[in-house]
XYZ file of N, CA and C in Angstrom:
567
model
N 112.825 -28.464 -103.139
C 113.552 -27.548 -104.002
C 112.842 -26.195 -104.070
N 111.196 -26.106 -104.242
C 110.823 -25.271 -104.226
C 110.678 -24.304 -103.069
N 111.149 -24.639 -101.927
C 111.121 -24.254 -100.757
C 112.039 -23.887 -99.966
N 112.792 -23.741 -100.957
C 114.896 -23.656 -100.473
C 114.690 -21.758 -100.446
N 115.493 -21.457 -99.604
C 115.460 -19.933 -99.635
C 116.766 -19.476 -100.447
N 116.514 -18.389 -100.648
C 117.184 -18.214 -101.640
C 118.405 -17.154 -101.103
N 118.847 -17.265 -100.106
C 119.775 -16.603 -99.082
C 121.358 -16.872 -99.626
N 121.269 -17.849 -100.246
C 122.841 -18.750 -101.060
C 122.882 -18.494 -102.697
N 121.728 -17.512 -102.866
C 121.971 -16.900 -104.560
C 122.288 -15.655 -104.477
N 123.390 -15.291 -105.227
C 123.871 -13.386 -105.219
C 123.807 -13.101 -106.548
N 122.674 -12.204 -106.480
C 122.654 -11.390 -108.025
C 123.833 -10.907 -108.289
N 124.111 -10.856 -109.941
C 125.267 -10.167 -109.797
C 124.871 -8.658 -110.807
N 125.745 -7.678 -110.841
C 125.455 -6.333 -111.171
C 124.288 -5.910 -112.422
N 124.277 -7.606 -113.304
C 123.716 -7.744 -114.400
C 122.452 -8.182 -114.464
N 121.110 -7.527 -114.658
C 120.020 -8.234 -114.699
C 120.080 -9.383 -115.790
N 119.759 -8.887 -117.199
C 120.243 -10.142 -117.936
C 121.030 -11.553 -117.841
N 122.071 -11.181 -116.647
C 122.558 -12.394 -116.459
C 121.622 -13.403 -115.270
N 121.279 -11.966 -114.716
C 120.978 -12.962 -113.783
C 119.755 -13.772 -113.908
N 118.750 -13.289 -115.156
C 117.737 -13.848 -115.494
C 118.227 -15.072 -116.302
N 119.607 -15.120 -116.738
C 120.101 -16.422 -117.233
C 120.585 -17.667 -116.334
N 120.921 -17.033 -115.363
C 121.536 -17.994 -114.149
C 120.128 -18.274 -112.886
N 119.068 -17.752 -113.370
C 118.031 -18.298 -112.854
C 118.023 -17.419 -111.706
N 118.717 -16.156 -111.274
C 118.742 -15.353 -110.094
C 120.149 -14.853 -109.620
N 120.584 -15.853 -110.190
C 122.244 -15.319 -109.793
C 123.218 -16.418 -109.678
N 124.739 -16.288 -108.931
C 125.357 -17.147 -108.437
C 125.078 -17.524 -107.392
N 125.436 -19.311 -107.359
C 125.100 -20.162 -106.242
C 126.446 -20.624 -105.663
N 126.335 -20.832 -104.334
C 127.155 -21.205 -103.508
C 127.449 -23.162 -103.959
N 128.599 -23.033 -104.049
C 128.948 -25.052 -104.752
C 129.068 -24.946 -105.971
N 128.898 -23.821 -106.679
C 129.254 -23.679 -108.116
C 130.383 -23.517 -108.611
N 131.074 -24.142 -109.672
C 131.959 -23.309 -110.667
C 132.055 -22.542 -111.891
N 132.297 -21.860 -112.078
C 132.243 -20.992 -113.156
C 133.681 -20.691 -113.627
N 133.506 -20.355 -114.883
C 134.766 -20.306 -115.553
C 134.584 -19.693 -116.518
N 135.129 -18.616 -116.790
C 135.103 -17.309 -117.308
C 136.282 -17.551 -118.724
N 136.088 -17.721 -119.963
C 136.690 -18.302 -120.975
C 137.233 -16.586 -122.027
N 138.079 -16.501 -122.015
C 138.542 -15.344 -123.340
C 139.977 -15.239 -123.801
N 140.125 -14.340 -124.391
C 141.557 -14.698 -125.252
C 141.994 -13.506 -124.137
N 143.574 -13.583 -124.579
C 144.336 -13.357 -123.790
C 144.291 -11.302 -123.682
N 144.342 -10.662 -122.679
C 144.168 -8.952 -122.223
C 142.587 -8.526 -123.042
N 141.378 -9.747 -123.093
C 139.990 -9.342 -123.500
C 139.410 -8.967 -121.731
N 139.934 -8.714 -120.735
C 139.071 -8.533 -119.629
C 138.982 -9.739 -118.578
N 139.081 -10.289 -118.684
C 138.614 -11.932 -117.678
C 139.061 -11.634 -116.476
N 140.247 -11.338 -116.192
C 140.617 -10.558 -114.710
C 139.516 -9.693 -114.350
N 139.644 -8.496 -115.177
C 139.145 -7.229 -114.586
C 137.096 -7.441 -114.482
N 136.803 -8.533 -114.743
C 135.324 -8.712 -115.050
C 134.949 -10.123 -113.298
N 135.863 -10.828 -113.494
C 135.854 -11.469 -112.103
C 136.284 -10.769 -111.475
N 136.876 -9.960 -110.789
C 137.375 -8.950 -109.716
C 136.173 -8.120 -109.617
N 135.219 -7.299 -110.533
C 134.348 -6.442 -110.841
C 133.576 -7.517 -110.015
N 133.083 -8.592 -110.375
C 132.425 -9.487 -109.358
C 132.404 -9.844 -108.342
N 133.766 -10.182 -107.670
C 134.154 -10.354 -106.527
C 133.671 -8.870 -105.418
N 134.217 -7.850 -106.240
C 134.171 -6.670 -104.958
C 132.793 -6.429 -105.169
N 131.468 -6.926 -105.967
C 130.347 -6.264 -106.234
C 129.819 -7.232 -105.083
N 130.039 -8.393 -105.244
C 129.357 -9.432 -104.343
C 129.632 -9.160 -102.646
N 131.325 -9.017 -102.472
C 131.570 -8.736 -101.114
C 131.191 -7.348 -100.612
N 130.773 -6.405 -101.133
C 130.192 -5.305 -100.591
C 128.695 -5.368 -100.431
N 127.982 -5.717 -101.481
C 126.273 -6.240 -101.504
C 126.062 -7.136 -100.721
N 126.600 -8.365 -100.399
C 126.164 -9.567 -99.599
C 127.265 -9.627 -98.491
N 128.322 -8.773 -98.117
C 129.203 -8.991 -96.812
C 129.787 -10.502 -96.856
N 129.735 -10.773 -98.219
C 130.431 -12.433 -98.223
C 132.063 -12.083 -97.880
N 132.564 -13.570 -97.294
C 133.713 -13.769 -96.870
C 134.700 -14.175 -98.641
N 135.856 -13.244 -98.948
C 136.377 -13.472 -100.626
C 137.546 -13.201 -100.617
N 137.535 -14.090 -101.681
C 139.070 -14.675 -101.869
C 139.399 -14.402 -103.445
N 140.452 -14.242 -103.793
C 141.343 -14.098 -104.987
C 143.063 -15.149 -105.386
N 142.825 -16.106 -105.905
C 144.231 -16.831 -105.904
C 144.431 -16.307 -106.867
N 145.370 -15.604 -107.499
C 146.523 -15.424 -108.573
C 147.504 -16.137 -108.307
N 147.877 -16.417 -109.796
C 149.042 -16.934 -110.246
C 149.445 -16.210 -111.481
N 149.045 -14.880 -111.656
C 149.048 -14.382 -112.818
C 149.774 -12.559 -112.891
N 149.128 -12.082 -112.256
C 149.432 -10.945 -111.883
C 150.088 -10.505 -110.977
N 150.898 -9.696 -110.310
C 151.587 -9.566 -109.111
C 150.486 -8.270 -108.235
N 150.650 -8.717 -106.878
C 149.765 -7.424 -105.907
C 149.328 -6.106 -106.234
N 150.516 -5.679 -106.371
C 150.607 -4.470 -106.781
C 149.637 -3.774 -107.956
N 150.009 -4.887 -109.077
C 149.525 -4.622 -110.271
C 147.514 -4.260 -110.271
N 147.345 -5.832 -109.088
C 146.086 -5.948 -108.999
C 145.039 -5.189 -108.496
N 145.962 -4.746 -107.168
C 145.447 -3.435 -106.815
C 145.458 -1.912 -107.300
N 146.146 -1.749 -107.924
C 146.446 -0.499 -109.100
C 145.330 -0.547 -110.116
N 144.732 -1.877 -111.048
C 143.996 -1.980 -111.681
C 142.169 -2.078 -110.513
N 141.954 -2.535 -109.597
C 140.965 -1.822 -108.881
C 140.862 -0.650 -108.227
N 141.713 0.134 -108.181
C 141.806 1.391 -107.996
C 141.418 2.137 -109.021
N 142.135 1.875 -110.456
C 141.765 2.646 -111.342
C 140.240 2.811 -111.828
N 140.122 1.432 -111.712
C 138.160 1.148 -112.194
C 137.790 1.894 -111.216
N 137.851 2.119 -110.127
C 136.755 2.873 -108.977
C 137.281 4.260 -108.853
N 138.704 4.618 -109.254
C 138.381 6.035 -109.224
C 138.180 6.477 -110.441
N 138.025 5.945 -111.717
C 137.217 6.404 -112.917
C 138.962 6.866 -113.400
N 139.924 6.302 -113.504
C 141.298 7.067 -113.818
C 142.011 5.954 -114.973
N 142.256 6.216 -116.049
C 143.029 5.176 -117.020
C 144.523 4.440 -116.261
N 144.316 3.531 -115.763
C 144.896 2.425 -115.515
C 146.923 2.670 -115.479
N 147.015 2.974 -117.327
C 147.982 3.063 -117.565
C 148.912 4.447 -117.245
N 147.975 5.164 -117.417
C 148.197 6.832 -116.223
C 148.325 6.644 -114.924
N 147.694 6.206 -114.262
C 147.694 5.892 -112.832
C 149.332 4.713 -112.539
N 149.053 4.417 -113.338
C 150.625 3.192 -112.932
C 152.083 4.228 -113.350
N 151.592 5.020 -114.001
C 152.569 5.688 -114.409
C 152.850 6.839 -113.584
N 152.047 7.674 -112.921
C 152.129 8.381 -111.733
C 151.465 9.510 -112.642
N 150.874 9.686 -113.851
C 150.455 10.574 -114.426
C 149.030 11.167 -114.494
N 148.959 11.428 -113.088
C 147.605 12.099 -112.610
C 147.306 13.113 -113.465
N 145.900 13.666 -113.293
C 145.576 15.385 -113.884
C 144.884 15.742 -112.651
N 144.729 17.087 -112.663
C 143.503 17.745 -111.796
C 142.830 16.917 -111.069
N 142.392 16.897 -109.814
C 141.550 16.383 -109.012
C 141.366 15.088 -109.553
N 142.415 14.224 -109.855
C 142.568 13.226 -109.877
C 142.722 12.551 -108.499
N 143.938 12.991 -107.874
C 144.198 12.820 -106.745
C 143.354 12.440 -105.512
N 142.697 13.102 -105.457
C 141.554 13.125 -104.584
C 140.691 12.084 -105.142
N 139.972 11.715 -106.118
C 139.550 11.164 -106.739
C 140.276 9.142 -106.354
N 141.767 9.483 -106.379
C 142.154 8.373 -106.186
C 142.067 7.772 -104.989
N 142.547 8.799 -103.937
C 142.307 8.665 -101.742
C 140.864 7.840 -101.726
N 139.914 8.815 -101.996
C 138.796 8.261 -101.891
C 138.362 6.759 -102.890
N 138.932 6.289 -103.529
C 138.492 5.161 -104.495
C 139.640 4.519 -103.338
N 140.702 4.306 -102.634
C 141.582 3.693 -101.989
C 140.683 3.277 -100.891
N 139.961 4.418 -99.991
C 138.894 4.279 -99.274
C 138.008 3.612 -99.235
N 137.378 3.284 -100.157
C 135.790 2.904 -100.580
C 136.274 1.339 -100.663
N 137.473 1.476 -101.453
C 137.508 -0.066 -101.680
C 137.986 -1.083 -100.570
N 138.988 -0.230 -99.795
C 139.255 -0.680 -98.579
C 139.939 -2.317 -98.863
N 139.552 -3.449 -98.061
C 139.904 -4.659 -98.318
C 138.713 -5.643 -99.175
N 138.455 -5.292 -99.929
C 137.097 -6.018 -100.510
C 137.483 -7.586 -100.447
N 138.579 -8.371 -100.608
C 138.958 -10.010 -100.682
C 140.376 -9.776 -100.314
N 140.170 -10.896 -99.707
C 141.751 -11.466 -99.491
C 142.697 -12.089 -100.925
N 144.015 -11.980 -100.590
C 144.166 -11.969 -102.112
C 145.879 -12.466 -101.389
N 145.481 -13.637 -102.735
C 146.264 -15.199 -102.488
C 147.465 -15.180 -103.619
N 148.824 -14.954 -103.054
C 149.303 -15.671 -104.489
C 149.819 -16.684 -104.173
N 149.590 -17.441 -105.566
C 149.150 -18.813 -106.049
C 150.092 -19.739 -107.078
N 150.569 -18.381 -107.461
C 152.403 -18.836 -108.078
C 152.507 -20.072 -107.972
N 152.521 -21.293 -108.630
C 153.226 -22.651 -108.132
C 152.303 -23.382 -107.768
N 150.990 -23.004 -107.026
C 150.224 -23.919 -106.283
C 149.268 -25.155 -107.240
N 149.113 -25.971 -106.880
C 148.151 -27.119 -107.579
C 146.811 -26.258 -107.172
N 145.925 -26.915 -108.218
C 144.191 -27.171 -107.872
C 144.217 -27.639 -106.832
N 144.890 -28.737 -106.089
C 144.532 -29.632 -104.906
C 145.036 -29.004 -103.833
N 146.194 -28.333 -103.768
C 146.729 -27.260 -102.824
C 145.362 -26.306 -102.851
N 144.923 -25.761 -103.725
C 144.218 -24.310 -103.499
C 143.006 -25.083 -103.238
N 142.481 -25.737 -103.320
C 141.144 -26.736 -103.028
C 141.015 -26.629 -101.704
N 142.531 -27.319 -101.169
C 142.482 -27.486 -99.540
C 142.585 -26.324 -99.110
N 142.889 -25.143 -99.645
C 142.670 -23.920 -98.575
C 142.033 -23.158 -98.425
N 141.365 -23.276 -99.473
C 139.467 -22.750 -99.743
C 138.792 -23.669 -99.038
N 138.628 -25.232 -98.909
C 138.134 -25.746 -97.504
C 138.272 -24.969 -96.190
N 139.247 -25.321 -95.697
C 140.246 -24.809 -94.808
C 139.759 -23.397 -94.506
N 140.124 -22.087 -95.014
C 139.757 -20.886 -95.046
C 138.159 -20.668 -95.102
N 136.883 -22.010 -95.496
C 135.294 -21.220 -95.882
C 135.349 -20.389 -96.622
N 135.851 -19.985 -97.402
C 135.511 -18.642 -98.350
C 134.032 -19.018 -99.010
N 133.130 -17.890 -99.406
C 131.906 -17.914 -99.808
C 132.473 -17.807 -101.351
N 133.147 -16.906 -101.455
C 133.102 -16.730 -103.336
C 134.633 -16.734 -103.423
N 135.084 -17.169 -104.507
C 136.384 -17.663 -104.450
C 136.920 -17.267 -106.084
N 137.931 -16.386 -106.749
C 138.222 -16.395 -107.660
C 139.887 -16.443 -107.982
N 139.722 -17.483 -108.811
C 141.186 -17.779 -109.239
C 141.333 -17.730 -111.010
N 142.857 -16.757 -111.060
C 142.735 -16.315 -111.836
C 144.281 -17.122 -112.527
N 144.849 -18.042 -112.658
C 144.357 -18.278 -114.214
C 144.502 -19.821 -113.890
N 143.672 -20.401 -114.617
C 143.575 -22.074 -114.863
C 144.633 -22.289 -115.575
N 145.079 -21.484 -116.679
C 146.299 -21.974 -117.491
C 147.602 -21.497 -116.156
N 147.654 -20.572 -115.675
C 148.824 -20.835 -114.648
C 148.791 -22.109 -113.834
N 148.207 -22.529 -113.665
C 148.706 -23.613 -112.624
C 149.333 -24.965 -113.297
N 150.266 -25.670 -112.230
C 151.356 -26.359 -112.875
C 150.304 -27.602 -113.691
N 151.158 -28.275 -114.765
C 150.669 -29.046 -115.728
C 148.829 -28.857 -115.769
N 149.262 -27.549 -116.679
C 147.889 -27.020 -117.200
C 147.880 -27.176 -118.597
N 148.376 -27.462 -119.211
C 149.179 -27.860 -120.620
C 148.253 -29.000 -121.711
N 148.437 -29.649 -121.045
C 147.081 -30.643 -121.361
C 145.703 -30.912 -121.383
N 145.248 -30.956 -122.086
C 143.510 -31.512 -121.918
C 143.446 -32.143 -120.661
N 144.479 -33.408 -120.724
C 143.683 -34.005 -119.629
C 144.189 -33.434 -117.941
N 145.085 -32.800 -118.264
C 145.691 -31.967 -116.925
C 144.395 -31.061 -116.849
N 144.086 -30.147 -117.713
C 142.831 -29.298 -117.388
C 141.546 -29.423 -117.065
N 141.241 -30.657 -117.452
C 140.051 -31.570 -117.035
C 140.139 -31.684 -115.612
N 141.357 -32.436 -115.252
C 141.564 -32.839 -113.659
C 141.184 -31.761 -113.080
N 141.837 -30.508 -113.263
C 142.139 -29.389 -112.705
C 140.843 -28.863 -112.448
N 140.023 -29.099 -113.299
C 138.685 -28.261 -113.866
C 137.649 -29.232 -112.352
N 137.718 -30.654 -112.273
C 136.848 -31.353 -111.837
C 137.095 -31.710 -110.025
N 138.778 -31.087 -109.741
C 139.132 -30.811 -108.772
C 138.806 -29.662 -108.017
N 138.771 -28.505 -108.242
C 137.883 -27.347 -108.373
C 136.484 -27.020 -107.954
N 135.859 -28.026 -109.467
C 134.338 -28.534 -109.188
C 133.661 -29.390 -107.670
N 134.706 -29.918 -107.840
C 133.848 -31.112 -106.457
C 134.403 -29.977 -105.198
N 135.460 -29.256 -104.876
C 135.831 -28.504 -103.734
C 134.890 -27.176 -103.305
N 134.706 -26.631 -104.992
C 133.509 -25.844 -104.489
C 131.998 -26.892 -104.164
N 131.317 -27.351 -104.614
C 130.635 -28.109 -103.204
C 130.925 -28.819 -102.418
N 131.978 -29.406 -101.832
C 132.479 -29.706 -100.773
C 132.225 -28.624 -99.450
N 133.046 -27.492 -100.329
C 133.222 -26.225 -99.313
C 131.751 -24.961 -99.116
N 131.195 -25.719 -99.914
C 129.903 -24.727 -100.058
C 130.269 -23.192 -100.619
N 131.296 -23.045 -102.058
C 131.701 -21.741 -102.082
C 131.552 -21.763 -103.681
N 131.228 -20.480 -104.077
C 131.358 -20.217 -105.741
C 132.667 -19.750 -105.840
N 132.879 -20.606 -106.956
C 134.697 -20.716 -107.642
C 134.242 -19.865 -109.013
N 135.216 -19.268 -108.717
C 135.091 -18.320 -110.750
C 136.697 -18.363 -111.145
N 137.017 -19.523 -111.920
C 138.088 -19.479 -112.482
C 138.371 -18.690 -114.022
N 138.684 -18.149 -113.947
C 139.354 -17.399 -115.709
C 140.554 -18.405 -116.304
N 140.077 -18.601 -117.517
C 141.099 -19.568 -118.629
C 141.279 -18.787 -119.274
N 142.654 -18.692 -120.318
C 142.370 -17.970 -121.504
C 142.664 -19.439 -122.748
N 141.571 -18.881 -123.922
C 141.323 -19.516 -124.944
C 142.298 -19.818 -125.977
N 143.666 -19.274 -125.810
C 144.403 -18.986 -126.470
C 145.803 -18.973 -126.292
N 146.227 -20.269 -125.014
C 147.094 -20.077 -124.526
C 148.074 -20.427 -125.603
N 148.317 -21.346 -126.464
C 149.163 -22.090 -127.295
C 149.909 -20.638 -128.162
N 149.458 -19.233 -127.652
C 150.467 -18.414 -128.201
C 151.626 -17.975 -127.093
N 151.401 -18.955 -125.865
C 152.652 -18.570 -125.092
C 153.159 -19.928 -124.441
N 152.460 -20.775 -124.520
C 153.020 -22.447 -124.298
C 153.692 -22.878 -125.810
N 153.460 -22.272 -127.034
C 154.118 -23.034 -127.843
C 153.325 -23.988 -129.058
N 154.057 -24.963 -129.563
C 153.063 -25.663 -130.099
C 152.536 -26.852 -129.630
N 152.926 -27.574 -128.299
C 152.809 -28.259 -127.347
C 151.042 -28.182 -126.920
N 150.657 -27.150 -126.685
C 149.148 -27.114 -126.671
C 148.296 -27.191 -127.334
N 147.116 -28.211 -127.072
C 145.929 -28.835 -127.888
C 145.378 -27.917 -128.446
């Protein structure tokens, strides 16, 4: 153990964290990123994803079931060209915005491949993160996927996940939100 190189840990942007995670993220891990619903959880795994695939040239992936393309890429655009989100979707540039935006289109280029996931099981997206090798893998939402509803559906879901990222040798960062039972109803635990 003490002699393992450390070539399969990626710091991530955060010292603090990473002095919590013992150096960083590991490859076979899952992680799961927990908050209530428009607190960030997208925009903080994505911030990860493109920090990791530009620093370490890892091979990355994105399954949504949550957001549509468009949207997703509009919201990494905005973070990298420093431009409010809701201006930018709106076409409501200022001054040397523009430019500002080309070049953030540039820079970011293809940072992950990016999956939608609409419909798909844990066991579907399991097998294609095998299948595909992806090194870092983020899927964004655990409550989207079908019979997520339940404890014990989310458990499965959660432990299906778990065993695929070490199977596949890849870090999984799934986002839940804490708070779904304000759009499932009263049906949720």
């Amino acid at each position: 153990f003490l002699d393992r190189e450390d070539r399969d840990i990626w710091a991530t942007p955060w010292p603090r964290l990473n002095d919590l995670l013992a150096g960083g993220l590991r490859r076979g891990q899952l992680t799961i990123l927990g908050g209530w619903a428009a607190h960030g959880k997208s925009a903080l795994a994505l911030l990860l994803l493109d920090y990791l695939r530009r620093r370490y040239e890892l091979r990355c992936a994105l399954y949504t079931n949550e957001m549509e393309a468009e949207e997703l890429d509009l919201r990494s655009v905005a973070r990298e060209a420093e431009i409010p989100y809701w201006r930018l979707s709106q076409g409501k540039l200022r001054d040397g915005e523009h430019e500002r935006f080309v070049n953030a289109v540039k820079r970011l280029g293809s940072s992950y491949e990016l999956i939608e996931a609409a419909g798909m099981t844990a066991q579907e997206i399991a097998q294609d993160i095998r299948r595909e090798q992806w090194d870092v893998v983020v899927l964004d939402l655990l409550n989207g996927l079908p019979n997520s509803s339940e404890t014990r559906h989310i458990d499965e879901n959660v432990k299906t996940l778990a065993a695929c990222s070490r199977q596949a040798k890849c870090h999984i960062i799934a986002t839940q939100h804490l708070n779904q039972h304000r759009h499932a109803g009263h049906v949720y635990p």
